[in-house]
Amino acid sequence: MNVFGVDIGGSGIKGAPVDLARGDLAEPRHKVLTPHPATPESVADGVAEVVTHFGWSGPVGITFPGVVTGSVIRTAANVDKKWIDTDAGKLLGDRLGLPVTVLNDADAAGVAEMTFGAGRGRKGTVLVLTFGTGIGSALFVDGTLVPNTELGHLELHGHDAEKHASTKVKDDEDLSWHHWAHRVQKYLAHVEMLFSPALIVVGGGVSRKSDKFLPLIEGIRAEILPAQLQNNAGIVGAAMSAAPKN
Ligand code: BGC
């Protein structure tokens, strides 16, 4: 069956109907730029534009780049602070007139990778990290998600880690692949010290270019794999979260 997935990111809001049997987009995705400021109202307009583009009616899963408990937003590092304490499920459900589910973006990407991608069938501790505007994390123990881990905000060299090693920082500071890979390596070493994962899956848009930086990362004991669903993992995971339960 198909369910709609929307991924709200720091730079774009993208979505598509997802074929849940294949874990892949059923149609090419539609994307609008994330409005600035990314207030609840302006982002809701963007989400509505993406969903109506397909004339969709049915359940919609939506990711958010912050902590989500139930359907309430608790943090907003890279979007407008007005989101904090907003019931996104109610706001977006009313705006779309459709049943919606809301979850953290990295958790959604992680669930998709664990089901259809690089983490499929993997037991033990697995970490899925997404590198983009921020750094997102999804922690799995024997396939079960521990939600809202927020490991992008670990302290690294006295900084919020995502302010040091996200893809946005690479672009903003015009870092070479070598220089950025070194920062990512330091970050992975820190995460490994805390969690000793057997596998680290590296996702986000930059995972398309994993050959440019993963070979430069050394000294990490965990197996490191690029995400297989690449930048569609969030959309697929969002749709999975909204699938009607039997
Ligand atoms: C947010 C996380 C999010 C990550 C990736 C971080 O700034 O705090 O919730 O998963 O960015 O978007």
Tab-separated table of C-alpha atoms and ligand atoms in Angstrom:
chain	number	residue	atom	x	y	z
A	1	MET	CA	0.000	0.000	0.000
A	2	ASN	CA	1.009	3.613	-0.452
A	3	VAL	CA	1.231	6.166	2.380
A	4	PHE	CA	2.436	9.756	1.994
A	5	GLY	CA	5.722	10.838	3.592
A	6	VAL	CA	6.954	14.413	4.123
A	7	ASP	CA	10.446	15.354	5.324
A	8	ILE	CA	10.767	18.859	6.821
A	9	GLY	CA	14.408	19.902	6.644
A	10	GLY	CA	16.400	23.052	7.280
A	11	SER	CA	16.626	23.796	3.545
A	12	GLY	CA	13.731	21.935	1.891
A	13	ILE	CA	10.342	20.362	2.530
A	14	LYS	CA	10.017	17.278	0.352
A	15	GLY	CA	7.475	14.537	0.006
A	16	ALA	CA	6.005	11.765	-2.094
A	17	PRO	CA	3.666	8.803	-1.856
A	18	VAL	CA	5.702	5.816	-0.635
A	19	ASP	CA	5.238	2.197	-1.634
A	20	LEU	CA	5.562	0.523	1.776
A	21	ALA	CA	6.113	-2.953	0.373
A	22	ARG	CA	9.215	-1.812	-1.541
A	23	GLY	CA	10.298	0.938	0.865
A	24	ASP	CA	10.699	3.332	-2.025
A	25	LEU	CA	9.007	6.382	-3.488
A	26	ALA	CA	5.976	5.482	-5.616
A	27	GLU	CA	6.368	8.733	-7.598
A	28	PRO	CA	9.183	11.276	-7.974
A	29	ARG	CA	9.265	13.518	-4.916
A	30	HIS	CA	8.136	17.159	-4.895
A	31	LYS	CA	10.195	19.744	-3.022
A	32	VAL	CA	9.636	23.335	-1.900
A	33	LEU	CA	12.228	25.499	-0.176
A	34	THR	CA	11.884	25.783	3.592
A	35	PRO	CA	10.547	29.302	4.255
A	36	HIS	CA	12.581	31.757	6.348
A	37	PRO	CA	11.671	32.282	9.083
A	38	ALA	CA	10.488	28.661	9.329
A	39	THR	CA	7.514	29.402	11.594
A	40	PRO	CA	4.789	26.809	12.212
A	41	GLU	CA	2.376	28.628	9.863
A	42	SER	CA	4.828	29.118	6.988
A	43	VAL	CA	6.111	25.526	7.201
A	44	ALA	CA	2.515	24.230	7.327
A	45	ASP	CA	1.897	26.105	4.053
A	46	GLY	CA	4.928	24.376	2.523
A	47	VAL	CA	3.785	20.942	3.725
A	48	ALA	CA	0.294	21.596	2.296
A	49	GLU	CA	1.816	22.607	-1.054
A	50	VAL	CA	3.797	19.347	-1.241
A	51	VAL	CA	0.828	17.145	-0.295
A	52	THR	CA	-1.718	18.867	-2.587
A	53	HIS	CA	0.775	18.679	-5.500
A	54	PHE	CA	-0.091	14.969	-5.591
A	55	GLY	CA	-3.833	15.453	-4.871
A	56	TRP	CA	-3.233	13.096	-1.953
A	57	SER	CA	-5.929	12.047	0.501
A	58	GLY	CA	-5.017	9.464	3.117
A	59	PRO	CA	-2.582	9.173	6.021
A	60	VAL	CA	0.512	11.403	6.023
A	61	GLY	CA	3.704	10.863	8.040
A	62	ILE	CA	5.768	13.999	8.649
A	63	THR	CA	9.300	14.369	9.984
A	64	PHE	CA	10.476	17.334	12.036
A	65	PRO	CA	14.108	18.405	12.712
A	66	GLY	CA	13.738	18.494	16.505
A	67	VAL	CA	12.572	16.473	19.510
A	68	VAL	CA	8.994	15.229	19.082
A	69	THR	CA	7.078	13.659	21.970
A	70	GLY	CA	3.620	12.414	21.015
A	71	SER	CA	3.074	14.986	18.289
A	72	VAL	CA	4.367	17.977	20.277
A	73	ILE	CA	7.607	19.695	19.243
A	74	ARG	CA	10.062	20.171	22.120
A	75	THR	CA	13.177	21.643	20.461
A	76	ALA	CA	13.879	23.638	17.299
A	77	ALA	CA	17.622	24.060	16.686
A	78	ASN	CA	17.430	24.936	12.984
A	79	VAL	CA	13.860	26.224	12.566
A	80	ASP	CA	11.898	29.052	14.212
A	81	LYS	CA	11.663	28.788	18.016
A	82	LYS	CA	7.869	29.349	17.786
A	83	TRP	CA	7.691	25.595	17.089
A	84	ILE	CA	8.596	24.769	20.690
A	85	ASP	CA	5.521	23.359	22.491
A	86	THR	CA	3.480	23.457	19.255
A	87	ASP	CA	1.281	20.404	18.736
A	88	ALA	CA	2.490	19.746	15.188
A	89	GLY	CA	0.127	16.807	14.787
A	90	LYS	CA	-2.854	19.075	15.419
A	91	LEU	CA	-1.522	22.022	13.403
A	92	LEU	CA	-0.618	19.970	10.320
A	93	GLY	CA	-3.580	17.590	10.615
A	94	ASP	CA	-6.014	20.535	10.685
A	95	ARG	CA	-4.186	22.288	7.830
A	96	LEU	CA	-4.239	19.180	5.609
A	97	GLY	CA	-7.587	17.822	6.777
A	98	LEU	CA	-5.884	14.405	6.875
A	99	PRO	CA	-4.657	12.042	9.628
A	100	VAL	CA	-0.996	12.826	10.357
A	101	THR	CA	1.833	11.311	12.388
A	102	VAL	CA	4.869	13.403	13.362
A	103	LEU	CA	8.312	12.129	14.363
A	104	ASN	CA	11.938	13.249	14.520
A	105	ASP	CA	13.633	13.357	11.088
A	106	ALA	CA	16.651	11.231	12.000
A	107	ASP	CA	14.449	8.669	13.775
A	108	ALA	CA	12.388	8.388	10.575
A	109	ALA	CA	15.492	8.003	8.409
A	110	GLY	CA	16.844	5.425	10.846
A	111	VAL	CA	13.711	3.303	10.816
A	112	ALA	CA	13.757	3.298	7.008
A	113	GLU	CA	17.454	2.309	6.890
A	114	MET	CA	16.920	-0.461	9.461
A	115	THR	CA	14.004	-1.891	7.478
A	116	PHE	CA	15.006	-1.394	3.847
A	117	GLY	CA	18.592	-0.127	3.822
A	118	ALA	CA	22.064	-0.463	5.308
A	119	GLY	CA	20.878	-1.606	8.750
A	120	ARG	CA	18.464	-4.260	7.558
A	121	GLY	CA	18.454	-7.289	9.866
A	122	ARG	CA	21.262	-5.898	12.030
A	123	LYS	CA	21.199	-6.749	15.749
A	124	GLY	CA	23.025	-5.138	18.654
A	125	THR	CA	23.614	-1.395	18.906
A	126	VAL	CA	23.294	0.441	15.596
A	127	LEU	CA	23.532	4.201	15.148
A	128	VAL	CA	22.142	5.989	12.125
A	129	LEU	CA	23.565	9.516	11.823
A	130	THR	CA	22.288	12.081	9.326
A	131	PHE	CA	24.546	14.914	8.193
A	132	GLY	CA	22.795	17.971	6.770
A	133	THR	CA	21.824	21.361	8.177
A	134	GLY	CA	22.332	19.724	11.579
A	135	ILE	CA	23.427	16.264	12.712
A	136	GLY	CA	20.589	13.873	13.509
A	137	SER	CA	20.823	10.542	15.314
A	138	ALA	CA	18.741	7.386	15.598
A	139	LEU	CA	19.848	4.732	18.092
A	140	PHE	CA	18.698	1.114	17.726
A	141	VAL	CA	19.166	-1.786	20.092
A	142	ASP	CA	18.333	-5.120	18.442
A	143	GLY	CA	16.232	-3.221	15.904
A	144	THR	CA	14.245	-1.228	18.488
A	145	LEU	CA	14.475	2.557	18.244
A	146	VAL	CA	15.387	4.661	21.275
A	147	PRO	CA	13.714	7.891	20.068
A	148	ASN	CA	14.950	11.502	20.252
A	149	THR	CA	18.585	10.775	21.109
A	150	GLU	CA	19.835	14.169	19.757
A	151	LEU	CA	23.479	13.097	19.541
A	152	GLY	CA	24.183	15.981	17.143
A	153	HIS	CA	24.238	18.204	20.203
A	154	LEU	CA	27.001	16.369	22.039
A	155	GLU	CA	29.803	18.710	23.020
A	156	LEU	CA	32.875	18.422	20.815
A	157	HIS	CA	35.916	20.632	21.444
A	158	GLY	CA	33.743	22.981	23.475
A	159	HIS	CA	31.175	23.303	20.655
A	160	ASP	CA	27.798	21.872	19.872
A	161	ALA	CA	28.958	18.991	17.613
A	162	GLU	CA	26.665	19.904	14.728
A	163	LYS	CA	28.142	23.426	14.662
A	164	HIS	CA	31.498	21.763	13.980
A	165	ALA	CA	30.794	18.781	11.727
A	166	SER	CA	27.467	19.152	9.874
A	167	THR	CA	27.346	19.387	6.091
A	168	LYS	CA	26.138	22.979	6.447
A	169	VAL	CA	29.347	23.836	8.304
A	170	LYS	CA	31.381	22.170	5.534
A	171	ASP	CA	29.626	24.403	2.990
A	172	ASP	CA	29.606	27.597	5.091
A	173	GLU	CA	33.298	27.298	5.961
A	174	ASP	CA	34.197	25.904	2.523
A	175	LEU	CA	36.038	22.967	4.145
A	176	SER	CA	37.824	20.416	1.937
A	177	TRP	CA	36.583	16.812	2.054
A	178	HIS	CA	39.753	15.992	3.941
A	179	HIS	CA	39.268	18.661	6.578
A	180	TRP	CA	35.584	17.865	7.042
A	181	ALA	CA	36.215	14.086	7.192
A	182	HIS	CA	38.686	14.765	9.997
A	183	ARG	CA	35.968	16.563	11.959
A	184	VAL	CA	33.475	13.771	11.272
A	185	GLN	CA	36.083	11.235	12.426
A	186	LYS	CA	36.523	13.100	15.739
A	187	TYR	CA	32.752	13.147	16.159
A	188	LEU	CA	32.384	9.428	15.392
A	189	ALA	CA	35.180	8.603	17.850
A	190	HIS	CA	33.291	10.490	20.557
A	191	VAL	CA	30.013	8.738	19.772
A	192	GLU	CA	31.804	5.383	19.679
A	193	MET	CA	33.353	6.031	23.092
A	194	LEU	CA	29.850	6.545	24.514
A	195	PHE	CA	27.849	3.776	22.778
A	196	SER	CA	30.225	1.204	21.205
A	197	PRO	CA	27.881	0.565	18.268
A	198	ALA	CA	28.551	-2.434	16.031
A	199	LEU	CA	27.451	-0.421	12.997
A	200	ILE	CA	27.246	3.275	12.170
A	201	VAL	CA	25.130	4.182	9.134
A	202	VAL	CA	26.015	7.601	7.683
A	203	GLY	CA	23.024	9.282	6.048
A	204	GLY	CA	21.729	12.665	4.918
A	205	GLY	CA	22.158	14.229	1.484
A	206	VAL	CA	25.943	13.913	1.706
A	207	SER	CA	25.689	10.099	1.810
A	208	ARG	CA	25.378	10.305	-2.011
A	209	LYS	CA	29.027	11.393	-1.978
A	210	SER	CA	30.190	8.896	0.651
A	211	ASP	CA	33.119	7.786	-1.572
A	212	LYS	CA	34.598	11.273	-1.110
A	213	PHE	CA	34.826	11.154	2.687
A	214	LEU	CA	34.159	7.716	4.222
A	215	PRO	CA	37.480	6.279	2.932
A	216	LEU	CA	39.263	9.168	4.714
A	217	ILE	CA	37.864	8.199	8.137
A	218	GLU	CA	40.213	6.067	10.223
A	219	GLY	CA	40.480	4.564	13.677
A	220	ILE	CA	36.802	3.772	14.267
A	221	ARG	CA	36.154	0.207	15.441
A	222	ALA	CA	32.498	0.115	14.348
A	223	GLU	CA	31.632	-0.857	10.802
A	224	ILE	CA	30.676	2.300	8.889
A	225	LEU	CA	28.264	2.082	5.954
A	226	PRO	CA	26.681	4.786	3.789
A	227	ALA	CA	22.888	4.997	3.992
A	228	GLN	CA	21.254	3.149	1.112
A	229	LEU	CA	18.084	5.198	0.874
A	230	GLN	CA	20.222	8.321	0.910
A	231	ASN	CA	18.130	11.469	1.086
A	232	ASN	CA	14.797	9.655	0.699
A	233	ALA	CA	15.129	7.802	4.004
A	234	GLY	CA	13.221	10.497	5.919
A	235	ILE	CA	10.273	10.403	3.494
A	236	VAL	CA	10.122	6.594	3.590
A	237	GLY	CA	10.401	6.454	7.406
A	238	ALA	CA	7.731	9.148	7.772
A	239	ALA	CA	5.330	7.149	5.609
A	240	MET	CA	6.103	3.963	7.565
A	241	SER	CA	5.193	5.726	10.822
A	242	ALA	CA	1.789	6.731	9.417
A	243	ALA	CA	0.847	3.305	8.031
A	244	PRO	CA	-2.470	2.115	9.470
A	245	LYS	CA	-1.805	-0.587	12.091
A	246	ASN	CA	-3.789	-3.798	11.731
B	1	BGC	C1	17.999	18.551	15.793
B	1	BGC	C2	17.607	17.096	15.643
B	1	BGC	C3	17.565	16.717	14.178
B	1	BGC	C4	18.877	17.072	13.496
B	1	BGC	C5	18.848	16.796	12.009
B	1	BGC	C6	19.302	18.788	15.066
B	1	BGC	O1	19.646	20.146	15.179
B	1	BGC	O2	18.129	18.910	17.157
B	1	BGC	O3	16.367	16.868	16.232
B	1	BGC	O4	17.308	15.351	14.054
B	1	BGC	O5	19.181	18.435	13.687
B	1	BGC	O6	17.881	17.571	11.373
